[in-house]
Coordinates of C-alpha atoms in Angstrom, one line a residue:
M1 CA 68.4 99.8 113.4
K2 CA 69.9 100.0 116.9
Y3 CA 73.2 98.3 118.3
D4 CA 74.8 98.5 121.3
L5 CA 78.4 98.4 119.9
V6 CA 79.1 99.4 116.1
I7 CA 82.6 99.0 114.8
I8 CA 83.8 101.5 112.0
G9 CA 86.7 99.4 109.8
G10 CA 86.9 95.4 109.4
G11 CA 90.0 95.3 109.3
P12 CA 93.0 94.0 112.3
A13 CA 91.8 96.4 114.4
G14 CA 87.9 96.3 113.9
L15 CA 88.1 92.5 113.9
S16 CA 90.2 92.5 117.2
A17 CA 87.7 94.6 119.3
A18 CA 84.6 93.0 117.7
N19 CA 86.1 89.7 118.8
A20 CA 86.8 90.9 122.6
A21 CA 83.8 93.3 122.8
W22 CA 81.8 89.7 121.9
E23 CA 83.9 88.0 124.7
D24 CA 82.9 90.4 127.7
G25 CA 79.1 89.8 127.0
C26 CA 78.4 92.2 124.2
R27 CA 76.4 90.7 121.8
S28 CA 75.1 93.5 119.7
I29 CA 77.4 94.1 117.7
C30 CA 78.2 95.5 113.9
I31 CA 81.1 96.2 111.9
V32 CA 81.0 98.2 108.9
E33 CA 83.8 97.6 106.3
R34 CA 83.9 99.4 102.8
D35 CA 85.4 97.2 101.1
R36 CA 84.3 93.8 100.0
E37 CA 85.6 91.6 102.6
L38 CA 87.0 91.6 105.9
G39 CA 90.8 91.7 107.1
G40 CA 91.9 95.2 105.9
I41 CA 95.2 95.7 105.0
L42 CA 96.6 92.6 105.5
N43 CA 94.4 90.9 102.9
Q44 CA 97.6 92.2 100.6
C45 CA 100.2 91.7 102.9
I46 CA 101.3 88.2 101.4
H47 CA 104.8 88.1 103.5
N48 CA 105.3 86.5 107.0
G49 CA 106.5 88.3 110.4
F50 CA 102.7 88.4 111.8
G51 CA 101.3 87.3 114.7
L52 CA 104.9 86.4 116.7
H53 CA 104.1 88.1 119.8
Y54 CA 100.3 87.1 119.9
F55 CA 100.3 83.7 118.1
K56 CA 103.4 83.2 119.0
E57 CA 104.1 81.9 115.4
E58 CA 104.6 83.0 111.6
L59 CA 101.7 84.0 109.8
T60 CA 101.5 86.0 106.4
G61 CA 99.0 89.0 106.7
P62 CA 96.1 86.7 105.1
E63 CA 96.3 84.2 107.7
Y64 CA 96.8 86.5 110.6
A65 CA 93.4 87.8 109.1
G66 CA 91.5 84.8 108.7
R67 CA 92.6 83.7 112.2
F68 CA 90.0 86.6 113.7
I69 CA 87.8 86.2 110.8
E70 CA 87.0 82.1 112.2
M71 CA 87.1 83.6 115.5
L72 CA 84.2 86.2 114.3
R73 CA 82.1 83.5 112.8
G74 CA 81.7 81.7 115.9
T75 CA 79.8 85.0 117.2
G76 CA 76.4 86.6 116.3
V77 CA 78.2 90.0 114.7
D78 CA 76.8 91.3 112.5
V79 CA 79.0 92.6 108.8
R80 CA 78.1 95.4 107.1
L81 CA 80.3 94.5 103.8
D82 CA 80.4 97.1 100.9
A83 CA 79.1 99.8 103.0
M84 CA 80.3 103.2 103.5
V85 CA 79.9 105.9 106.9
L86 CA 79.4 108.6 105.5
E87 CA 78.9 110.6 109.3
V88 CA 79.4 109.9 112.6
T89 CA 77.8 112.3 115.3
E90 CA 78.6 113.2 118.5
E91 CA 75.5 110.9 119.7
K92 CA 76.9 108.2 118.5
Q93 CA 74.7 107.6 115.4
V94 CA 76.7 106.5 112.4
H95 CA 75.3 107.0 108.4
I96 CA 76.3 104.6 106.8
V97 CA 75.2 103.9 102.8
S98 CA 75.8 100.2 100.6
S99 CA 74.2 98.8 97.2
A100 CA 72.6 96.3 99.5
G101 CA 70.4 98.9 102.2
G102 CA 70.7 102.2 101.0
Y103 CA 71.0 104.9 103.1
E104 CA 71.0 103.9 106.6
V105 CA 71.3 105.3 110.2
L106 CA 72.5 103.1 112.9
E107 CA 72.0 104.0 116.2
A108 CA 74.7 102.3 118.8
G109 CA 75.4 102.7 122.4
A110 CA 79.5 102.9 122.1
V111 CA 81.4 103.3 118.8
V112 CA 84.7 101.7 118.1
L113 CA 86.7 104.3 115.7
A114 CA 89.0 101.6 113.6
M115 CA 89.4 103.0 109.9
G116 CA 93.1 102.7 109.2
C117 CA 95.1 104.9 108.0
R118 CA 96.0 106.0 103.9
E119 CA 99.2 106.7 102.5
R120 CA 100.7 109.9 101.7
T121 CA 100.7 110.4 97.4
R122 CA 102.5 112.2 95.1
G123 CA 100.7 115.7 95.3
A124 CA 101.1 115.8 99.3
I125 CA 105.1 115.6 98.7
A126 CA 104.8 118.3 95.6
I127 CA 107.8 116.1 93.8
P128 CA 108.6 118.3 90.9
G129 CA 108.4 116.6 87.2
T130 CA 106.0 115.9 84.1
R131 CA 103.1 113.3 85.1
P132 CA 103.6 110.4 83.6
A133 CA 102.1 107.2 84.5
G134 CA 103.8 104.4 86.3
V135 CA 104.4 106.4 89.8
F136 CA 102.4 104.4 92.3
T137 CA 102.2 104.6 95.9
A138 CA 103.3 101.3 97.5
G139 CA 100.0 100.1 99.2
T140 CA 99.0 100.8 95.5
A141 CA 101.9 98.8 93.8
Q142 CA 100.9 96.0 96.5
R143 CA 97.2 95.6 95.8
Y144 CA 97.9 95.6 92.4
L145 CA 101.0 92.9 92.9
N146 CA 99.8 90.7 95.5
M147 CA 95.6 90.7 95.1
E148 CA 94.8 92.0 91.0
G149 CA 97.8 90.1 89.5
Y150 CA 99.3 93.3 87.5
M151 CA 102.8 93.9 87.3
V152 CA 103.6 97.4 87.9
G153 CA 106.7 98.2 86.4
K154 CA 110.5 96.1 85.5
R155 CA 112.8 98.8 86.7
V156 CA 112.0 100.8 89.3
V157 CA 112.9 103.2 92.3
I158 CA 111.4 104.0 95.6
L159 CA 111.1 106.5 97.3
G160 CA 110.8 106.1 101.2
S161 CA 111.7 103.3 103.4
G162 CA 108.9 102.9 105.5
D163 CA 108.0 99.7 105.8
I164 CA 105.5 98.8 103.0
G165 CA 107.9 100.6 100.3
L166 CA 111.0 98.0 101.8
I167 CA 108.9 94.8 101.3
M168 CA 107.6 96.0 98.2
A169 CA 111.5 96.4 96.9
R170 CA 111.6 92.6 98.2
R171 CA 108.5 91.5 96.5
M172 CA 109.0 93.3 93.3
T173 CA 112.3 91.4 93.1
L174 CA 110.9 88.1 93.3
E175 CA 108.5 89.1 90.8
G176 CA 111.6 89.6 88.6
A177 CA 111.7 93.5 88.8
K178 CA 115.2 95.3 89.0
V179 CA 115.4 97.7 91.7
L180 CA 117.8 100.4 91.3
A181 CA 117.7 102.0 94.6
C182 CA 115.4 103.1 97.6
V183 CA 115.5 106.9 98.3
E184 CA 115.2 108.7 102.4
V185 CA 115.1 112.0 102.6
M186 CA 116.0 111.7 106.3
P187 CA 119.6 110.5 107.8
Y188 CA 117.7 106.9 109.5
S189 CA 115.2 104.6 107.8
G190 CA 112.0 105.1 108.3
G191 CA 110.8 101.2 108.5
L192 CA 112.3 98.1 110.6
T193 CA 115.7 97.3 111.1
R194 CA 114.2 93.4 109.8
N195 CA 113.0 94.2 107.0
I196 CA 115.9 96.7 105.7
V197 CA 117.8 93.4 106.6
Q198 CA 115.5 91.2 105.0
C199 CA 113.9 93.3 101.8
L200 CA 117.1 95.9 101.2
N201 CA 120.8 94.1 102.1
D202 CA 119.4 90.5 101.4
F203 CA 118.7 91.3 98.1
D204 CA 121.3 93.8 96.9
I205 CA 119.3 97.2 96.6
P206 CA 120.9 100.4 98.2
L207 CA 119.7 102.5 100.6
Y208 CA 120.4 106.2 100.1
L209 CA 119.6 108.3 103.3
S210 CA 119.8 112.4 103.4
H211 CA 118.5 111.6 99.5
T212 CA 115.6 112.5 97.8
I213 CA 114.0 112.5 94.3
T214 CA 114.2 116.5 92.7
D215 CA 112.5 115.6 89.2
I216 CA 110.9 113.0 87.8
Q217 CA 111.0 112.4 83.9
G218 CA 109.0 111.0 81.2
K219 CA 106.3 111.8 78.8
D220 CA 103.6 108.5 78.5
R221 CA 105.6 106.7 80.8
V222 CA 108.4 107.4 83.7
E223 CA 111.6 107.0 81.4
R224 CA 114.6 108.5 84.3
V225 CA 114.8 110.1 87.8
V226 CA 117.1 112.3 89.6
V227 CA 117.9 111.9 93.1
A228 CA 120.1 114.3 94.6
E229 CA 121.5 114.7 98.0
V230 CA 119.8 116.2 101.2
G231 CA 121.4 118.9 103.5
P232 CA 120.4 119.0 106.9
D233 CA 117.7 121.3 106.6
R234 CA 116.5 118.8 103.5
R235 CA 117.0 120.3 100.6
P236 CA 118.5 119.6 97.5
I237 CA 122.5 120.3 97.7
P238 CA 123.4 121.4 93.9
G239 CA 126.3 119.3 91.9
T240 CA 124.4 115.7 93.9
E241 CA 122.3 114.7 91.8
M242 CA 122.2 110.9 90.1
T243 CA 120.0 109.8 87.4
F244 CA 118.4 106.7 87.0
D245 CA 116.8 104.9 84.2
C246 CA 113.4 103.6 85.4
D247 CA 110.0 103.1 84.1
T248 CA 108.4 102.8 87.9
V249 CA 108.3 104.7 91.4
L250 CA 107.1 103.9 94.2
L251 CA 106.1 106.2 97.3
S252 CA 106.6 104.8 100.7
V253 CA 106.6 108.5 102.5
G254 CA 104.3 108.3 105.2
L255 CA 101.4 107.1 106.1
I256 CA 98.2 109.0 107.5
P257 CA 95.5 107.7 110.0
E258 CA 91.4 108.2 108.8
N259 CA 90.1 110.3 110.5
E260 CA 87.8 112.6 109.0
L261 CA 84.6 111.0 110.7
S262 CA 86.4 111.6 113.6
R263 CA 86.7 115.2 113.3
G264 CA 83.0 115.6 111.6
A265 CA 82.2 113.8 115.2
G266 CA 84.0 116.6 117.2
I267 CA 86.4 114.4 118.7
Q268 CA 89.8 116.0 120.0
M269 CA 92.3 115.1 117.8
D270 CA 96.5 115.1 118.6
P271 CA 97.9 117.0 116.4
R272 CA 101.9 114.8 117.2
T273 CA 99.3 111.6 116.0
N274 CA 96.9 113.6 113.8
G275 CA 94.8 110.7 115.7
P276 CA 92.5 111.5 118.5
V277 CA 93.2 112.2 122.5
V278 CA 92.1 109.2 123.9
Y279 CA 92.3 108.2 127.6
E280 CA 94.2 104.8 128.8
N281 CA 90.7 102.5 128.1
M282 CA 91.2 104.4 124.9
E283 CA 87.6 105.9 125.0
T284 CA 88.1 109.3 123.3
S285 CA 87.1 113.0 124.4
I286 CA 83.3 111.9 123.6
P287 CA 82.2 109.0 126.0
G288 CA 81.1 106.4 124.3
V289 CA 83.3 106.6 121.7
F290 CA 86.7 104.8 121.6
A291 CA 89.6 104.8 118.6
C292 CA 92.0 102.1 118.2
G293 CA 95.0 100.5 115.3
N294 CA 96.2 103.0 112.8
V295 CA 93.5 105.2 113.4
L296 CA 95.2 106.4 116.2
H297 CA 98.6 106.6 116.0
V298 CA 100.7 104.5 112.8
H299 CA 101.4 101.2 113.9
D300 CA 104.4 98.3 113.0
L301 CA 102.9 95.6 114.3
V302 CA 99.7 94.4 113.6
D303 CA 100.5 92.0 116.9
F304 CA 100.1 95.8 119.2
V305 CA 97.0 96.5 116.8
T306 CA 95.4 93.5 118.2
A307 CA 96.3 93.7 121.7
E308 CA 95.3 97.6 121.6
S309 CA 92.2 97.1 119.8
A310 CA 91.3 94.3 122.3
R311 CA 91.2 96.3 124.8
A312 CA 88.8 99.3 123.2
G313 CA 86.5 96.1 122.3
K314 CA 86.3 95.5 126.2
S315 CA 85.9 98.9 127.4
A316 CA 83.2 99.5 124.7
A317 CA 81.5 96.7 125.7
A318 CA 81.7 97.9 129.5
Y319 CA 80.4 101.4 128.7
C320 CA 77.2 99.4 126.8
V321 CA 76.0 98.0 130.3
G322 CA 76.8 101.2 131.7
S323 CA 80.1 101.1 133.3
R324 CA 81.3 104.8 133.5
L325 CA 84.6 106.6 134.4
P326 CA 85.1 110.2 136.2
A327 CA 86.4 112.5 134.3
D328 CA 87.5 114.5 137.9
H329 CA 91.1 112.1 138.9
V330 CA 92.6 112.6 135.6
L331 CA 96.7 112.6 135.0
D332 CA 97.9 113.7 131.7
I333 CA 100.9 112.1 129.4
K334 CA 103.2 114.6 128.0
N335 CA 106.0 114.2 125.6
G336 CA 109.9 115.7 126.5
N337 CA 113.5 115.6 125.3
L338 CA 113.1 113.0 121.6
V339 CA 109.3 111.6 122.4
G340 CA 107.1 112.6 119.3
Y341 CA 103.9 112.1 121.2
T342 CA 102.5 109.6 123.6
V343 CA 99.9 106.8 123.7
P344 CA 98.0 107.0 125.5
Q345 CA 97.4 111.0 126.6
H346 CA 95.4 110.6 129.7
I347 CA 95.1 108.3 132.3
H348 CA 91.9 108.0 134.6
M349 CA 93.2 106.9 138.0
D350 CA 90.0 106.1 139.3
A351 CA 90.1 103.4 136.9
Q352 CA 91.1 99.8 138.6
F353 CA 94.4 98.3 136.5
A354 CA 97.7 97.6 137.4
A355 CA 100.1 99.2 135.3
I356 CA 99.7 101.1 131.8
D357 CA 101.3 100.7 128.9
V358 CA 102.4 103.5 127.0
F359 CA 103.7 103.7 123.5
F360 CA 105.5 106.5 121.8
R361 CA 107.9 106.9 119.1
V362 CA 111.6 108.8 119.8
R363 CA 112.2 112.0 117.4
G364 CA 115.6 110.7 116.0
I365 CA 118.5 107.3 116.7
C366 CA 118.9 106.9 120.1
G367 CA 122.2 105.2 121.3
E368 CA 122.4 103.8 124.3
S369 CA 119.8 105.6 126.5
R370 CA 116.9 106.2 129.2
I371 CA 113.6 106.9 129.1
V372 CA 112.9 109.0 132.1
V373 CA 109.6 109.1 133.3
T374 CA 109.1 112.3 135.1
D375 CA 106.2 114.3 137.2
D376 CA 105.4 118.3 137.1
T377 CA 108.2 118.7 140.1
G378 CA 110.5 117.4 137.8
A379 CA 110.3 113.6 140.6
Q380 CA 111.7 110.6 138.5
I381 CA 109.1 108.2 139.3
A382 CA 110.6 105.5 136.4
S383 CA 113.5 105.0 134.1
F384 CA 114.1 101.9 131.7
H385 CA 117.1 101.5 129.8
R386 CA 117.0 101.2 126.1
E387 CA 120.3 99.9 123.9
R388 CA 118.7 101.6 121.0
M389 CA 115.7 103.1 119.3
A390 CA 114.6 104.3 115.9
P391 CA 111.6 106.3 114.7
G392 CA 110.9 103.5 112.5
E393 CA 109.9 100.8 115.4
M394 CA 107.8 102.1 118.1
E395 CA 108.5 101.5 121.7
N396 CA 106.7 101.2 124.8
I397 CA 106.9 101.4 128.8
K398 CA 105.0 99.9 131.6
L399 CA 104.4 102.1 134.1
P400 CA 102.9 100.5 137.2
R401 CA 100.0 101.9 139.3
V402 CA 101.9 102.1 142.5
L403 CA 104.3 104.4 140.7
L404 CA 101.4 106.7 139.0
D405 CA 100.0 107.4 142.3
K406 CA 102.6 109.2 143.5
A407 CA 103.0 111.8 140.4
Q408 CA 102.1 115.0 141.2
G409 CA 100.5 116.4 138.7
A410 CA 100.7 115.5 135.1
I411 CA 103.8 113.0 133.9
T412 CA 106.5 113.9 130.8
V413 CA 108.3 110.8 129.1
S414 CA 111.9 111.7 127.6
V415 CA 114.7 110.1 126.1
E416 CA 118.1 111.0 127.9
E417 CA 120.9 109.7 125.3
G418 CA 124.5 108.1 126.7
S419 CA 122.8 106.8 130.4
K420 CA 122.1 103.6 131.5

């Protein structure tokens, strides 16, 4: 079967891309989603705080997804649910399998990758100890509790301070569990400041920074964990051990973009983000294949996913009607001091745009600072003041066309601490 546009993933990124492409005139669109319903991770995020930027009101995750699903109902977008994508080829052939259609190959004029991300597991971080029941990733526990109706434990220790772990600390407490501690190996939290305040401080849940779990003990079920302070090398410091009697461990130790399909297609990947390298229009190294949302880089706000994915959908729609951007005048974006990565990594300078949004995360807690953009000659082309920045909160800057036109060679985004 042939489509102008095939979107892989029916979560917030895929829904936004589909709606944007339809609004721009693309009338042959298919969303392929492996779950039984659209909405992705939002379906299990029953807490509020979504939509403040995009809808200018506070919504729960299902409400936010529902808004886009309702928009989709007014279109002719084809939706394949309970369908797994097995392969995406460089020729934009999408191999899928489902109980309804069996094995199919969808021919696409353009493809949007919106597969989201997955959680790191205990095996990925190699926590010592026995292997009892009661060890969950925070997202798995969230799904069990919010969608399946299962209480995963009564006495809980959370390893990692990512946003899902922080939110689950509050959620477990509200369901009657005792959250004994949130333990973070880094000297700063990996989550949003508002989640630290609302999910830990408001419920008197202690946060142990520069600590980690060094042992999980228990035969059939988790019985206790040993927590120790770590030094600058992140190795446990002998003599600092604390023991917590608990029956459950939740892991919130990072998210990994789901890019097996991207790598299989031969798309150029960025080792800093674990996502594809993209241009300002969200196009990857394969013309006509676009990426957006958490498959590209891990976001902290779904509103940013929506805006980014709309850009990918509009770009894919333009590609389907023959719009091509030449690659002979490309401006590269590099990361400098204290900046972990940048998205996008390249800008088509032959494209029509007034300004480019550049997203990045810092490598550590920064107080009053300047974000400085320089070119290859060392000339400063832009500067932005920030009172505070943290790795758990994604930053973005807007670079006007008139400034980018002045750049000689590539541009570098850096942070200078202690300056206005």
